Amino acid sequence: VIASIGYGALLFDRDGNLWLGGSAVRRLAPGALDADLSDEEMAHQIEVFQEKDGLTGSDVRVFLEDREGNIWACTSNGVDRFTRSNVVRIPVPQLGAAALVAGETGAVWAAVESPSDEGFLLEIRDGIVLSNRRIPYFTHGYRAVDGGIWFAGTQGLARLDGGQFVVTPLPEQARNAQVQAVVRDREGAMWVSLVRRGVFRLLEGQWTLNGDLSSLPHLPAIVETADARGNLWLGYTNNRIARVDGQTVQLYGAGDGLNVGNITAIDARRSHIWIGGEMGLARFDGRGFSRVTSRSGDPFLGISGLVETAAGDLWLYGNAGVVHVTPAEVAHAVQDPAYRVHCEVFDYLDGVPGATVQLRPTPSAIEGSDGRLWFGSYSGIFSIDATRIRRNSIPPPVTIWSLSSRGIRYPAVPANDLRLPINTTNLQIEYTAGSLTIPERVRFRYKLEGSDRDWQDAGSRRDAFYTNLGPGRFTFRVIASNNDGVWNDTGAWLSFSIAPAFYQTKWFYALCALMCLVLLVALYKIRLRQVSAHVRGRLEERLAERERIARELHDTLLQGIQGLVLRFQAVANRIPAREPARAQMERALERADQVLSEGRERVKDLRGSIDAVADLPEALAAAGNHLAIAHPTTLRARIEGTRRELHPIVREEALLIAREALANAFLHADAGQIEIEVSYGETALHVRVRDDGNGIDPHVLSAGRPGHWGLLGMRERAKKIQAVVIVWSRVGSGTEVDLRVPAAMAYRKPLGAGPRRWWRALSPVGSQECTETQDMTNESRP
């Protein structure tokens, strides 16, 4: 037979199939050449694919097998691909959907619609139609628990017995009605659902509506089935289900968690009760219903076929195609009703023909006695061997084609570091994966290192787009999976860099940060000057008010008292010397002179000293020497820096604060040495009083001594001149009181401006050059 075929190409594939070219593509199964077959038997073993089967041309000259096992045939008009598929279509002549019933030893019976009121009954075994004969038009097929095969249609309920049908007419009130569903109960009675008539029970030739069960809905059931205990499950429209256990009826609805719309499929043969509907899939746990959802989309819509196999796999046929849920995913869904299952979908890319049946004949999916699953659609019958699912285990090689930006396409060379010009912000990267079995199912993930934190799921898209990228080094990585989810985790990568513009460099950012810092410092200085000017203005107002008071006292009160004293002196001179009044007057005039002298001293203090440059250190040294007379303590006083003229009020407050610190050191510290230091700094005036005495208790340092207000008064005086008093002390290690007055407040004349001033403030050498130190030490002890 093979020698008589004029073939133009020949190929043995990896499975041992022989492919022959020529006017058509012919395939001979492995082992057929070694079998002792006649020419007629050999001719039946050869599969022929011609232009009517989708072949692009009639002259096949070249065959090629790729790395995934696909066979490529070059014809006169194009290239055709032959892919191993888990979906096996049955070439049967049909004009409508088929009612399927599983027979013995793997056979399947299919009642197919014809243009007339008659149909065809097909017996299919091993993918081959063994018989085809005309029968009445049946809209439903059913296999009973005892193995009996039943078909039902407008002409009645028929049982296949020895190749012949034994027909029971429908009840008188439902003649010529279409049959929607059939099931047999544990007593052997047949329950038949008739369109627009309801459900009828047939037992010993007698038909009864709803089996005389008044609690059953007076509606036709869309689907009927029996569970392992013989209980009947009837599914209706609008989320309604009835369970019949003998004479007991249990009704379920939306209140029990059922939310799948019209009930179109029920499977109760195994350990679970599965409910399929227009709007999804649900499971009954004995108390209520829980909805089953999927991780990707919603493949559980429009279910009209539902099978749980003996191995625990769940198979559904609906709008998305044939859906497979593994036993492990079924177990997860049973344990956790909120779990979203991962499922496998077989659709038109796998060879599933047309759309599933939604109304009649149903169910659209059955399990054969050999474990093969059979499905009926509007476009044909097909099967899937659930025990021998072929998988593509070869991960696809990944390739990055190019990188494009600003209309320029750069070829992707992984070994080179691609350098892109400055201001490159938008990119498009093209990639692909070499899986040819079902390229539409190839999935990609990518990540741009330097921009993306996690992998991006691109689906089947073969382009990656990035916008608003900045300068830097990047590595683009992409991985892919084949049609069966086998990932190539190595994938492909492409490194590239984007050059920075001058305003994107680190030194530019550093310069901007420095300028911001300088601006903040300048703003701080301006604000500090404003506050200082405000405080200095208030001090000047206080000083002016004091001078005014001094003038008023001198020009009015003191002068008036002086005049009174002179007049009283004239009066006293006229009193005889021996008169007692003369002596009293003389004593009063002496007291008046003392009061005038004290008044002039007070006026002098109010007007301030004209020698404010030098009198603060000397005044402090004098105060210390006065205190040292009564205490066996060594006193040292020194000056640092160039003396500056102090503001009179600042000088007065600083003197009072320092006197208080000296008094505390002499009276309470029990010190051996006390040091006074006045430092004229560029940024602040420092007045420090140190001792090596007992120190101050931390509690007293923070809260003060009860009944004493020395520390509190020092801080309050300092606050008036915008100064701070810092007290450092440790028990047994002495005490240091540091009064810090900002230079803008302390000095009468402002500091010099310009770069020289900034340099002096920042340069340690400069500050040392302008420092003058004087030591005024008094080591005398009383």
mmCIF file with all atom_site columns, C-alpha atoms in Angstrom, residues 528-605:
data_model
loop_
_atom_site.group_PDB
_atom_site.id
_atom_site.type_symbol
_atom_site.label_atom_id
_atom_site.label_alt_id
_atom_site.label_comp_id
_atom_site.label_asym_id
_atom_site.label_entity_id
_atom_site.label_seq_id
_atom_site.pdbx_PDB_ins_code
_atom_site.Cartn_x
_atom_site.Cartn_y
_atom_site.Cartn_z
_atom_site.occupancy
_atom_site.B_iso_or_equiv
_atom_site.pdbx_formal_charge
_atom_site.auth_seq_id
_atom_site.auth_comp_id
_atom_site.auth_asym_id
_atom_site.auth_atom_id
_atom_site.pdbx_PDB_model_num
ATOM 1  C CA . LEU A 1 528 ? 18.869 86.151  64.283  1.00 0.00 ? 528 LEU A CA 1
ATOM 2  C CA . ARG A 1 529 ? 19.814 89.720  63.441  1.00 0.00 ? 529 ARG A CA 1
ATOM 3  C CA . GLN A 1 530 ? 16.176 90.727  63.325  1.00 0.00 ? 530 GLN A CA 1
ATOM 4  C CA . VAL A 1 531 ? 15.513 89.215  66.736  1.00 0.00 ? 531 VAL A CA 1
ATOM 5  C CA . SER A 1 532 ? 18.748 90.657  68.115  1.00 0.00 ? 532 SER A CA 1
ATOM 6  C CA . ALA A 1 533 ? 17.917 94.064  66.710  1.00 0.00 ? 533 ALA A CA 1
ATOM 7  C CA . HIS A 1 534 ? 14.503 93.868  68.311  1.00 0.00 ? 534 HIS A CA 1
ATOM 8  C CA . VAL A 1 535 ? 15.981 92.912  71.694  1.00 0.00 ? 535 VAL A CA 1
ATOM 9  C CA . ARG A 1 536 ? 18.758 95.499  71.362  1.00 0.00 ? 536 ARG A CA 1
ATOM 10 C CA . GLY A 1 537 ? 16.118 98.097  70.598  1.00 0.00 ? 537 GLY A CA 1
ATOM 11 C CA . ARG A 1 538 ? 14.327 97.205  73.789  1.00 0.00 ? 538 ARG A CA 1
ATOM 12 C CA . LEU A 1 539 ? 17.617 97.382  75.703  1.00 0.00 ? 539 LEU A CA 1
ATOM 13 C CA . GLU A 1 540 ? 18.344 100.770 74.164  1.00 0.00 ? 540 GLU A CA 1
ATOM 14 C CA . GLU A 1 541 ? 14.889 101.903 75.197  1.00 0.00 ? 541 GLU A CA 1
ATOM 15 C CA . ARG A 1 542 ? 15.588 100.720 78.715  1.00 0.00 ? 542 ARG A CA 1
ATOM 16 C CA . LEU A 1 543 ? 18.967 102.475 78.688  1.00 0.00 ? 543 LEU A CA 1
ATOM 17 C CA . ALA A 1 544 ? 17.443 105.696 77.342  1.00 0.00 ? 544 ALA A CA 1
ATOM 18 C CA . GLU A 1 545 ? 14.735 105.534 79.979  1.00 0.00 ? 545 GLU A CA 1
ATOM 19 C CA . ARG A 1 546 ? 17.328 105.081 82.687  1.00 0.00 ? 546 ARG A CA 1
ATOM 20 C CA . GLU A 1 547 ? 19.347 108.038 81.404  1.00 0.00 ? 547 GLU A CA 1
ATOM 21 C CA . ARG A 1 548 ? 16.172 110.141 81.283  1.00 0.00 ? 548 ARG A CA 1
ATOM 22 C CA . ILE A 1 549 ? 15.363 109.198 84.841  1.00 0.00 ? 549 ILE A CA 1
ATOM 23 C CA . ALA A 1 550 ? 18.955 109.995 85.835  1.00 0.00 ? 550 ALA A CA 1
ATOM 24 C CA . ARG A 1 551 ? 18.725 113.423 84.210  1.00 0.00 ? 551 ARG A CA 1
ATOM 25 C CA . GLU A 1 552 ? 15.378 114.089 85.845  1.00 0.00 ? 552 GLU A CA 1
ATOM 26 C CA . LEU A 1 553 ? 16.734 113.065 89.220  1.00 0.00 ? 553 LEU A CA 1
ATOM 27 C CA . HIS A 1 554 ? 19.878 115.172 88.765  1.00 0.00 ? 554 HIS A CA 1
ATOM 28 C CA . ASP A 1 555 ? 18.138 118.245 87.357  1.00 0.00 ? 555 ASP A CA 1
ATOM 29 C CA . THR A 1 556 ? 15.171 118.275 89.674  1.00 0.00 ? 556 THR A CA 1
ATOM 30 C CA . LEU A 1 557 ? 15.339 116.242 92.841  1.00 0.00 ? 557 LEU A CA 1
ATOM 31 C CA . LEU A 1 558 ? 19.102 116.429 93.518  1.00 0.00 ? 558 LEU A CA 1
ATOM 32 C CA . GLN A 1 559 ? 19.360 120.059 92.513  1.00 0.00 ? 559 GLN A CA 1
ATOM 33 C CA . GLY A 1 560 ? 16.296 120.904 94.591  1.00 0.00 ? 560 GLY A CA 1
ATOM 34 C CA . ILE A 1 561 ? 17.667 119.055 97.613  1.00 0.00 ? 561 ILE A CA 1
ATOM 35 C CA . GLN A 1 562 ? 21.019 120.825 97.129  1.00 0.00 ? 562 GLN A CA 1
ATOM 36 C CA . GLY A 1 563 ? 19.228 124.179 97.174  1.00 0.00 ? 563 GLY A CA 1
ATOM 37 C CA . LEU A 1 564 ? 17.335 123.201 100.318 1.00 0.00 ? 564 LEU A CA 1
ATOM 38 C CA . VAL A 1 565 ? 20.592 122.124 101.950 1.00 0.00 ? 565 VAL A CA 1
ATOM 39 C CA . LEU A 1 566 ? 22.174 125.525 101.163 1.00 0.00 ? 566 LEU A CA 1
ATOM 40 C CA . ARG A 1 567 ? 19.190 127.398 102.544 1.00 0.00 ? 567 ARG A CA 1
ATOM 41 C CA . PHE A 1 568 ? 19.154 125.251 105.671 1.00 0.00 ? 568 PHE A CA 1
ATOM 42 C CA . GLN A 1 569 ? 22.919 125.828 105.971 1.00 0.00 ? 569 GLN A CA 1
ATOM 43 C CA . ALA A 1 570 ? 22.311 129.594 105.839 1.00 0.00 ? 570 ALA A CA 1
ATOM 44 C CA . VAL A 1 571 ? 19.675 129.218 108.530 1.00 0.00 ? 571 VAL A CA 1
ATOM 45 C CA . ALA A 1 572 ? 22.025 127.086 110.618 1.00 0.00 ? 572 ALA A CA 1
ATOM 46 C CA . ASN A 1 573 ? 24.793 129.663 110.379 1.00 0.00 ? 573 ASN A CA 1
ATOM 47 C CA . ARG A 1 574 ? 22.516 132.247 112.046 1.00 0.00 ? 574 ARG A CA 1
ATOM 48 C CA . ILE A 1 575 ? 21.848 130.038 115.030 1.00 0.00 ? 575 ILE A CA 1
ATOM 49 C CA . PRO A 1 576 ? 24.294 130.686 117.841 1.00 0.00 ? 576 PRO A CA 1
ATOM 50 C CA . ALA A 1 577 ? 26.921 128.070 118.289 1.00 0.00 ? 577 ALA A CA 1
ATOM 51 C CA . ARG A 1 578 ? 25.946 127.314 121.875 1.00 0.00 ? 578 ARG A CA 1
ATOM 52 C CA . GLU A 1 579 ? 22.317 126.584 120.946 1.00 0.00 ? 579 GLU A CA 1
ATOM 53 C CA . PRO A 1 580 ? 21.336 122.857 120.950 1.00 0.00 ? 580 PRO A CA 1
ATOM 54 C CA . ALA A 1 581 ? 19.354 123.435 117.742 1.00 0.00 ? 581 ALA A CA 1
ATOM 55 C CA . ARG A 1 582 ? 22.599 124.410 116.022 1.00 0.00 ? 582 ARG A CA 1
ATOM 56 C CA . ALA A 1 583 ? 24.110 120.989 116.672 1.00 0.00 ? 583 ALA A CA 1
ATOM 57 C CA . GLN A 1 584 ? 20.970 119.163 115.557 1.00 0.00 ? 584 GLN A CA 1
ATOM 58 C CA . MET A 1 585 ? 20.845 121.240 112.375 1.00 0.00 ? 585 MET A CA 1
ATOM 59 C CA . GLU A 1 586 ? 24.513 120.446 111.642 1.00 0.00 ? 586 GLU A CA 1
ATOM 60 C CA . ARG A 1 587 ? 23.870 116.705 112.011 1.00 0.00 ? 587 ARG A CA 1
ATOM 61 C CA . ALA A 1 588 ? 20.835 116.916 109.725 1.00 0.00 ? 588 ALA A CA 1
ATOM 62 C CA . LEU A 1 589 ? 22.838 118.802 107.102 1.00 0.00 ? 589 LEU A CA 1
ATOM 63 C CA . GLU A 1 590 ? 25.620 116.160 107.260 1.00 0.00 ? 590 GLU A CA 1
ATOM 64 C CA . ARG A 1 591 ? 22.998 113.444 106.709 1.00 0.00 ? 591 ARG A CA 1
ATOM 65 C CA . ALA A 1 592 ? 21.599 115.439 103.783 1.00 0.00 ? 592 ALA A CA 1
ATOM 66 C CA . ASP A 1 593 ? 25.082 115.596 102.235 1.00 0.00 ? 593 ASP A CA 1
ATOM 67 C CA . GLN A 1 594 ? 25.352 111.819 102.561 1.00 0.00 ? 594 GLN A CA 1
ATOM 68 C CA . VAL A 1 595 ? 21.947 111.365 100.872 1.00 0.00 ? 595 VAL A CA 1
ATOM 69 C CA . LEU A 1 596 ? 23.013 113.677 98.038  1.00 0.00 ? 596 LEU A CA 1
ATOM 70 C CA . SER A 1 597 ? 26.235 111.735 97.588  1.00 0.00 ? 597 SER A CA 1
ATOM 71 C CA . GLU A 1 598 ? 24.346 108.430 97.461  1.00 0.00 ? 598 GLU A CA 1
ATOM 72 C CA . GLY A 1 599 ? 21.839 109.928 95.038  1.00 0.00 ? 599 GLY A CA 1
ATOM 73 C CA . ARG A 1 600 ? 24.611 111.062 92.741  1.00 0.00 ? 600 ARG A CA 1
ATOM 74 C CA . GLU A 1 601 ? 26.098 107.505 92.831  1.00 0.00 ? 601 GLU A CA 1
ATOM 75 C CA . ARG A 1 602 ? 22.712 106.068 91.912  1.00 0.00 ? 602 ARG A CA 1
ATOM 76 C CA . VAL A 1 603 ? 22.356 108.545 89.082  1.00 0.00 ? 603 VAL A CA 1
ATOM 77 C CA . LYS A 1 604 ? 25.840 107.614 87.948  1.00 0.00 ? 604 LYS A CA 1
ATOM 78 C CA . ASP A 1 605 ? 24.858 103.917 87.934  1.00 0.00 ? 605 ASP A CA 1
#
